[in-house]
GROMACS .gro file of C-alpha atoms in nm:
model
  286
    1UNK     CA    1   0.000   0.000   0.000
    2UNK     CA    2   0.171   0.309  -0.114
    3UNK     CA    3  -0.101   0.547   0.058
    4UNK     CA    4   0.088   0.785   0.333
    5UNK     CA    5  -0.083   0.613   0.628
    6UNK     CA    6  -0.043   0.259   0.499
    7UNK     CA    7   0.379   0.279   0.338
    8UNK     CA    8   0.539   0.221   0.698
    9UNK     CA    9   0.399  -0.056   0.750
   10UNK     CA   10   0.432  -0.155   0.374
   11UNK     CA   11   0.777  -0.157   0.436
   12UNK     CA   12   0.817  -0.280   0.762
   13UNK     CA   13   0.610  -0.578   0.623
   14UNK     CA   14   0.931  -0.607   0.330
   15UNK     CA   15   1.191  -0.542   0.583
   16UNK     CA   16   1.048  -0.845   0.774
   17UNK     CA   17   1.080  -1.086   0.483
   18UNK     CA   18   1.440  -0.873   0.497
   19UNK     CA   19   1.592  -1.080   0.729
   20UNK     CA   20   1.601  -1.398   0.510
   21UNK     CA   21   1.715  -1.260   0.186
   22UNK     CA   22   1.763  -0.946  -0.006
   23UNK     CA   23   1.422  -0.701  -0.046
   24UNK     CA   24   1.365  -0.416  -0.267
   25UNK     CA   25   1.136  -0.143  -0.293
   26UNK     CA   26   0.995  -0.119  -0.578
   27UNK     CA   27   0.891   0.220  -0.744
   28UNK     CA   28   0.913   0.383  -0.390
   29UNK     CA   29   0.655   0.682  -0.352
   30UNK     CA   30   0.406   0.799  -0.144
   31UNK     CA   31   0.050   0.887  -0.236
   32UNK     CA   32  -0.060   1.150  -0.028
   33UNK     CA   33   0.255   1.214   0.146
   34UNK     CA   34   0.422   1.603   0.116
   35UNK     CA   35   0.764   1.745   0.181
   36UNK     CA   36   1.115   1.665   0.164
   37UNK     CA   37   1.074   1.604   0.569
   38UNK     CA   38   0.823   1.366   0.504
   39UNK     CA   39   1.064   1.156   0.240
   40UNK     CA   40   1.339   1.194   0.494
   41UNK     CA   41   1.176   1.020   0.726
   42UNK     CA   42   1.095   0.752   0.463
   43UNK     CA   43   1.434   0.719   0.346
   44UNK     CA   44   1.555   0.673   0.733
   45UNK     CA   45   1.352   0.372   0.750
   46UNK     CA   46   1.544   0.207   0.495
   47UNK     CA   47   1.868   0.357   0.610
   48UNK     CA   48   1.775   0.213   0.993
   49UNK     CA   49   1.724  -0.131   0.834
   50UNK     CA   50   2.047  -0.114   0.602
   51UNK     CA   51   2.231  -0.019   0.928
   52UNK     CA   52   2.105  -0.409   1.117
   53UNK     CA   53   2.236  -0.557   0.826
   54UNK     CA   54   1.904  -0.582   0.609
   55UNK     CA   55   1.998  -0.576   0.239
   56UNK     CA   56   1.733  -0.319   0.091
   57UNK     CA   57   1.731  -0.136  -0.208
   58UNK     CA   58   1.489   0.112  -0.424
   59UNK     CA   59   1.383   0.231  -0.677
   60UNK     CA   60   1.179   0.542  -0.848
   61UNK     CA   61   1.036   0.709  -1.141
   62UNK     CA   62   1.041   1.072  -1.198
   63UNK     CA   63   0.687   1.155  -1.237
   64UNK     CA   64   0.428   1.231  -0.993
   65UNK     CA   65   0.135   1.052  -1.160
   66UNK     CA   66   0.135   0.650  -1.133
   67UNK     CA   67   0.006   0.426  -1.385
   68UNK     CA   68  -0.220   0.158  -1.308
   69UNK     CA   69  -0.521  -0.055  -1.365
   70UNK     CA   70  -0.877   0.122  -1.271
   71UNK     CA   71  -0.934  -0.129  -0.989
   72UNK     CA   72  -0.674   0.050  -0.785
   73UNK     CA   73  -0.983   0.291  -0.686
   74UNK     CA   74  -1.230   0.022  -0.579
   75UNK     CA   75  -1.238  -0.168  -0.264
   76UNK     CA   76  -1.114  -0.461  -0.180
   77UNK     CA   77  -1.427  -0.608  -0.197
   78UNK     CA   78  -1.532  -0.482  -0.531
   79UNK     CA   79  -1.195  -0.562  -0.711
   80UNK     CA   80  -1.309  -0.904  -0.951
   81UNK     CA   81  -1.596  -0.913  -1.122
   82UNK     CA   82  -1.748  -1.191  -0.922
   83UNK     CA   83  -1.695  -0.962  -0.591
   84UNK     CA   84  -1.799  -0.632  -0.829
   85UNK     CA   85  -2.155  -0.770  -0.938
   86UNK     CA   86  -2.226  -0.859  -0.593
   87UNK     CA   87  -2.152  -0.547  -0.474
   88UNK     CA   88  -2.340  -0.337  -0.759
   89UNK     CA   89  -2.671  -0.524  -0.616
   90UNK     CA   90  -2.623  -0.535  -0.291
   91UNK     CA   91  -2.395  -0.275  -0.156
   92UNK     CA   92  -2.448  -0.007  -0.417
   93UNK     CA   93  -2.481   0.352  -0.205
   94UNK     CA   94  -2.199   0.237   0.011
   95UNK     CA   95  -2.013   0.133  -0.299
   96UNK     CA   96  -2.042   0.531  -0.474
   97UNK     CA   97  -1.998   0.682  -0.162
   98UNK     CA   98  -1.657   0.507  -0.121
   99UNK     CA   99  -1.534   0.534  -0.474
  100UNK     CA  100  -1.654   0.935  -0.465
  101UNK     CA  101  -1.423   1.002  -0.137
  102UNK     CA  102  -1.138   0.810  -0.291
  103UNK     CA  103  -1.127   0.980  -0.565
  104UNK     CA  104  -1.193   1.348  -0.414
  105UNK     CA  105  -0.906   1.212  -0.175
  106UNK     CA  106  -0.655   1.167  -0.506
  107UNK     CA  107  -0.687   1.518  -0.632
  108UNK     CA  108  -1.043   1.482  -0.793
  109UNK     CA  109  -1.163   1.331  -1.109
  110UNK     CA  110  -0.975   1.608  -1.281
  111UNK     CA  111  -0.621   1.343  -1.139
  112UNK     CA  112  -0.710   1.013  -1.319
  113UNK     CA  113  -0.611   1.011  -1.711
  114UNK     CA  114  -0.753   0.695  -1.843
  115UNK     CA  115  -0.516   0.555  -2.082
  116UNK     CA  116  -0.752   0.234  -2.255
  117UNK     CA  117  -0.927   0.275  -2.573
  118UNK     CA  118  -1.234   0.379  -2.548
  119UNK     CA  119  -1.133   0.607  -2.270
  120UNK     CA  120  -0.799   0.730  -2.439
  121UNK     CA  121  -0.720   1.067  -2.333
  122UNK     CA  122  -0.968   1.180  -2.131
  123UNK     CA  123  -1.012   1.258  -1.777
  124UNK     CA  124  -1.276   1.097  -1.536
  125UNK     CA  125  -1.391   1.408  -1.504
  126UNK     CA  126  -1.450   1.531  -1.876
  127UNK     CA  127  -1.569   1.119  -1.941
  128UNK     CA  128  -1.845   1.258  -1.682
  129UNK     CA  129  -1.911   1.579  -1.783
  130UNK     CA  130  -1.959   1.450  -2.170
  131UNK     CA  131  -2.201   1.135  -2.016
  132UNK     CA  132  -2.381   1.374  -1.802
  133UNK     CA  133  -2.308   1.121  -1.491
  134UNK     CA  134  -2.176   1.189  -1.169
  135UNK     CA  135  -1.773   1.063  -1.191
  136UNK     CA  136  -1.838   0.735  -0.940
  137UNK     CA  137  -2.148   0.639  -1.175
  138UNK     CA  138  -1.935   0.665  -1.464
  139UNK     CA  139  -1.700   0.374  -1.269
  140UNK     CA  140  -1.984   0.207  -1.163
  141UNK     CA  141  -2.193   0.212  -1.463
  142UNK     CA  142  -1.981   0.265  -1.755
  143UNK     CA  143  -1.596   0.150  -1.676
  144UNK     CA  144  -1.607  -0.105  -1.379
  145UNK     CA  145  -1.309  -0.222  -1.162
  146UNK     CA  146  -1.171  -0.445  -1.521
  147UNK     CA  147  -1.233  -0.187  -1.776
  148UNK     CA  148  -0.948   0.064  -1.808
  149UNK     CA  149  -0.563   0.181  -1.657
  150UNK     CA  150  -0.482   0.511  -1.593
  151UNK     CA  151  -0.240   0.796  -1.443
  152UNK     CA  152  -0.322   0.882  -1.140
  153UNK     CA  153  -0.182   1.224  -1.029
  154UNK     CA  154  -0.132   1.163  -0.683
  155UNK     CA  155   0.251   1.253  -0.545
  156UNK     CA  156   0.458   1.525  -0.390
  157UNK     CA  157   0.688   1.745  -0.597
  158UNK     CA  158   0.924   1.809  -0.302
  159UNK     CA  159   0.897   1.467  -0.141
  160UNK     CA  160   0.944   1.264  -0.482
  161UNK     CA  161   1.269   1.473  -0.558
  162UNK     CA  162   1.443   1.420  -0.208
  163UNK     CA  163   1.373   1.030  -0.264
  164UNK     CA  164   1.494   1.063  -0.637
  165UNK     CA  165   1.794   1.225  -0.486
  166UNK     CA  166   1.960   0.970  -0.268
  167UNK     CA  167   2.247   0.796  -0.332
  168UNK     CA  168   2.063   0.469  -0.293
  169UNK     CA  169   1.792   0.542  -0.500
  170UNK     CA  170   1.796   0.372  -0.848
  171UNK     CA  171   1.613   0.505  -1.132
  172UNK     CA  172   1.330   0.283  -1.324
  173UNK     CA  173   1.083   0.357  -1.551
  174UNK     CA  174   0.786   0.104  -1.451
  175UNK     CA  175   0.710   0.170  -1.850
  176UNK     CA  176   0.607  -0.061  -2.103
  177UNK     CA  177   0.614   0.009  -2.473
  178UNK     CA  178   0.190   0.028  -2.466
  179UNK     CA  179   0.145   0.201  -2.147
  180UNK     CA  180  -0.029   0.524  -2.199
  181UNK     CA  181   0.224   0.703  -1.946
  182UNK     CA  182   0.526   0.885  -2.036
  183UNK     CA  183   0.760   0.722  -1.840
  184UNK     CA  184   0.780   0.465  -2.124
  185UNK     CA  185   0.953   0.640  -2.313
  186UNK     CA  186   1.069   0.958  -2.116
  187UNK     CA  187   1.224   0.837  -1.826
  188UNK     CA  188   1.590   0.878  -1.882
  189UNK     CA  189   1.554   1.176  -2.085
  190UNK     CA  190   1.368   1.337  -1.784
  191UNK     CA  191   1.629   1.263  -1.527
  192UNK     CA  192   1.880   1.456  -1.753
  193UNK     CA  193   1.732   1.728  -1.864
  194UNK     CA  194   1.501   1.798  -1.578
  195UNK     CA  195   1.754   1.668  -1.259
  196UNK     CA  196   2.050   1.742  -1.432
  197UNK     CA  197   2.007   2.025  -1.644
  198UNK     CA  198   1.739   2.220  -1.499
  199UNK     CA  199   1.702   2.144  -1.199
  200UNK     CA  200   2.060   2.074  -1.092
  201UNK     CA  201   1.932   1.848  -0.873
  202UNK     CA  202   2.227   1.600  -0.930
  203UNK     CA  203   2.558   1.604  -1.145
  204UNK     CA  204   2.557   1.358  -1.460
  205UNK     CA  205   2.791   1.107  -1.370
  206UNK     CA  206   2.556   1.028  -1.046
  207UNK     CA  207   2.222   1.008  -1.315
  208UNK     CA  208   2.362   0.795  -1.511
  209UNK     CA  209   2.506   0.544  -1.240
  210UNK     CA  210   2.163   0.551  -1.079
  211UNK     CA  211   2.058   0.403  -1.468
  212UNK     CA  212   2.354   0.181  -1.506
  213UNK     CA  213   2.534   0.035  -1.256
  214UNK     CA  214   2.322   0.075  -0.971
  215UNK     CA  215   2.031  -0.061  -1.145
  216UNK     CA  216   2.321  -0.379  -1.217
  217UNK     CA  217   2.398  -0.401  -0.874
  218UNK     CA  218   2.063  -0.395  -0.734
  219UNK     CA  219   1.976  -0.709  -0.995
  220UNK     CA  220   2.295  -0.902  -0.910
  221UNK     CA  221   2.419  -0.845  -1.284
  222UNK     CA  222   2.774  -0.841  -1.294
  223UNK     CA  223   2.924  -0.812  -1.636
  224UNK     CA  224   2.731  -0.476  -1.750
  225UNK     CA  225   2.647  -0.127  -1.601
  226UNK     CA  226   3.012  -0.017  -1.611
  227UNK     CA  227   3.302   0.081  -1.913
  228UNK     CA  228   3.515  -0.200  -1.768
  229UNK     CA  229   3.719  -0.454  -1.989
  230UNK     CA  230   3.559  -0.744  -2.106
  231UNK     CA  231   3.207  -0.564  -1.954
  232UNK     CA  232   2.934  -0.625  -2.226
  233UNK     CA  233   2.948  -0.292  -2.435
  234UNK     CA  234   2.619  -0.141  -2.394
  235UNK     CA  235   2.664   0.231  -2.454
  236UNK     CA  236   2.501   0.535  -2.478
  237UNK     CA  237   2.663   0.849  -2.623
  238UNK     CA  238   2.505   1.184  -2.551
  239UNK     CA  239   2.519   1.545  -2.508
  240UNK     CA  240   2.324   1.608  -2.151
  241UNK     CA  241   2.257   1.957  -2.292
  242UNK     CA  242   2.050   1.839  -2.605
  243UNK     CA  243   1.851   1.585  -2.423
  244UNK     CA  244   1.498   1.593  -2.452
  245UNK     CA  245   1.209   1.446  -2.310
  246UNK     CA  246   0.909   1.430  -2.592
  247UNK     CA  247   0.693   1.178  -2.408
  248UNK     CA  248   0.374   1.405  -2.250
  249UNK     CA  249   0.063   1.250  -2.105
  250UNK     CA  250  -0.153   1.312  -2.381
  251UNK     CA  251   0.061   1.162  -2.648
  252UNK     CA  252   0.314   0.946  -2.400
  253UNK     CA  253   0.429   0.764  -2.726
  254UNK     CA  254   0.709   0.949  -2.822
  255UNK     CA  255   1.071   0.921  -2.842
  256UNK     CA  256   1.296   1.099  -2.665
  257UNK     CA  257   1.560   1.314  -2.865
  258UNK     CA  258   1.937   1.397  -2.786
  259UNK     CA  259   2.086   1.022  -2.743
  260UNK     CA  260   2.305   1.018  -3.014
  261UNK     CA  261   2.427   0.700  -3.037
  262UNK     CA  262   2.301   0.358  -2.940
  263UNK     CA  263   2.550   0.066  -2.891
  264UNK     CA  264   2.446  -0.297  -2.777
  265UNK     CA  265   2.701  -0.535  -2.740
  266UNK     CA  266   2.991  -0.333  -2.914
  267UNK     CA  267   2.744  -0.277  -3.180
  268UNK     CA  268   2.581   0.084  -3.327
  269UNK     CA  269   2.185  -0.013  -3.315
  270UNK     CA  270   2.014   0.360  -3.334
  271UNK     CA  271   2.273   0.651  -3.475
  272UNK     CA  272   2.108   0.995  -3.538
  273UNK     CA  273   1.724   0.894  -3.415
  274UNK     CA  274   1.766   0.575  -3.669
  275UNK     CA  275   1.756   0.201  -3.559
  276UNK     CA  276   1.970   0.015  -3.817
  277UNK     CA  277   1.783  -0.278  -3.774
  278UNK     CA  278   2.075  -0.513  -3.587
  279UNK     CA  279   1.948  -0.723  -3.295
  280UNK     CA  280   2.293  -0.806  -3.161
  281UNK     CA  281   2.167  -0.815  -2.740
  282UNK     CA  282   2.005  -1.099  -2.571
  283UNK     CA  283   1.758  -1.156  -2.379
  284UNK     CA  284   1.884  -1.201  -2.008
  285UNK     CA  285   1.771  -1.469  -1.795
  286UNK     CA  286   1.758  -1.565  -1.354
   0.00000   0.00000   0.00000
C-alpha cells in the first residue's frame, strides 16, 4: 500500500521478509505524502534497516502521476468481477460513496487520465461531464473495476525529488512500450534534462550510475552497467545539454531526442534517431 498512512507498515512488512534474503522497494513513492521532511523520514527507515544488516534497495520514477489498472480505486471487496456484481446489487450507495471520497481524496476526477481505448485521453472528469453522470457512476456504470488503466496524479513534488535524490535510489521507468504514461519512453531523458540540467538536482555522472550500474547491482548483474574490460558494451553516447524528453501524457508515445548514439554489445543499433535494424543483445535470464 503506497497510501501515506499505509507505506510504513508496507515496508516494515518487506523489511520483515528482509531478514532472510535481499528485499527491494519497488517504485518507492508515497500517495498523499508532502515534503522533503516527510521523504526523509521515509528514506531513514530504509537507512535504519540497512544499518542491522538488512539488504534493501529502491527504486523510483520521476513523475508524480502513477500508472495503473482502474481497480486501484475500488475496494477490496469490489476488485473481480465476481466480488464487483455482488456489490453493484447489494452494496451499491456504500459502494459510490466510497469510490466518490477516494477519488476526491486523489486530487479529484480532474487526477485520473484513463489511458484504454475507449477512454484514451480523457479525464474521469470530462468522461463525466460528456455522459452527463456523476464521476463514481461513470466507474460504476460505464468503466467497472476491469475496464481501463490510468495515471493517477497523486505525489509530492518536493517529497518525490528528495527520494529521487539519494544515493541509494535507483532510477526505473515502470514503463512498457503500450502504457499510456510517459515514463515509457521519457524516463531517462527526464532525469537529464530535468535533474541534471534544470534542476541541478544532481551532477551527470551520479544520473547515469543511478541508470547503469546501480540498477546492475541492485539485480545481481555483474558483467554490464560499467566501461570495464571485457564488460558487455552497452553504450550510450550523448550530449546532456540536447537531451529531450518528448513523451507528455496526452501523447506518452514518443521518443525521446538527444541520445546520439546507441551501442548494444559493441554494436551501433540507433545513430542519429535511426535504428539500423541489428538485434545483436540478448535476452537475459535468472
Amino acid at each position: 500500500n503506497e497510501d501515506d498512512d499505509k507505506l510504513e507498515e508496507s515496508i516494515a512488512e518487506l523489511l520483515e521478509q528482509g531478514k532472510h534474503a535481499r528485499v527491494h522497494v519497488s517504485h518507492l513513492k508515497s500517495v498523499y505524502g508532502k515534503g522533503a521532511k516527510r521523504a526523509e523520514e521515509i528514506l531513514q527507515i530504509l537507512n535504519s534497516a540497512r544499518s542491522k544488516g538488512v539488504r534493501v534497495s529502491a527504486d523510483t520514477y520521476p513523475y508524480l502521476a502513477s500508472y495503473a489498472g482502474i481497480d486501484l480505486l475500488f475496494p477490496v471487496w469490489a476488485k473481480t468481477a465476481e466480488q464487483f456484481a455482488v456489490a453493484k446489487v447489494e452494496r451499491r450507495q456504500e459502494l459510490e460513496e466510497y469510490l466518490r471520497k477516494r477519488i476526491q481524496r486523489r486530487n479529484g476526477p480532474e487526477a485520473t487520465l484513463l489511458g484504454t481505448d475507449p477512454y484514451t485521453g480523457k479525464t474521469l472528469a470530462s468522461l463525466s461531464q460528456e455522459l452527463k453522470m456523476p464521476f463514481e457512476k461513470v466507474l460504476i456504470d460505464v468503466i467497472g473495476p476491469q475496464g481501463a488503466a490510468g495515471a493517477y496524479f497523486i505525489m509530492d513534488e518536493q517529497l518525490q525529488s528528495r527520494i529521487l535524490e539519494d544515493p541509494l535510489v535507483g532510477m526505473s521507468s515502470d514503463g512498457r512500450p503500450e502504457g499510456f504514461h510517459p515514463r515509457g519512453h521519457g524516463t531517462f531523458a527526464r532525469l537529464i534534462e530535468k535533474y541534471v540540467i534544470r534542476k541541478r538536482l544532481l551532477p551527470v555522472e551520479e544520473a547515469v550510475r543511478k541508470a547503469t550500474s546501480l540498477a546492475a547491482k541492485i539485480l545481481g548483474i555483474e558483467d554490464r552497467g560499467v566501461l570495464r574490460k571485457d564488460m558487455h558494451a552497452d553504450l550510450l553516447i550523448f550530449d546532456p545539454a540536447k537531451v529531450h524528453e518528448t513523451a507528455t501524457y496526452p501523447a506518452p508515445l514518443q521518443l525521446a531526442a538527444g541520445f546520439d548514439i546507441v551501442i548494444v554489445n559493441g554494436q551501433v543499433v540507433r545513430e542519429d534517431e535511426h535504428a539500423n535494424g541489428a538485434l545483436p543483445g540478448q535476452v537475459l535470464k535468472p
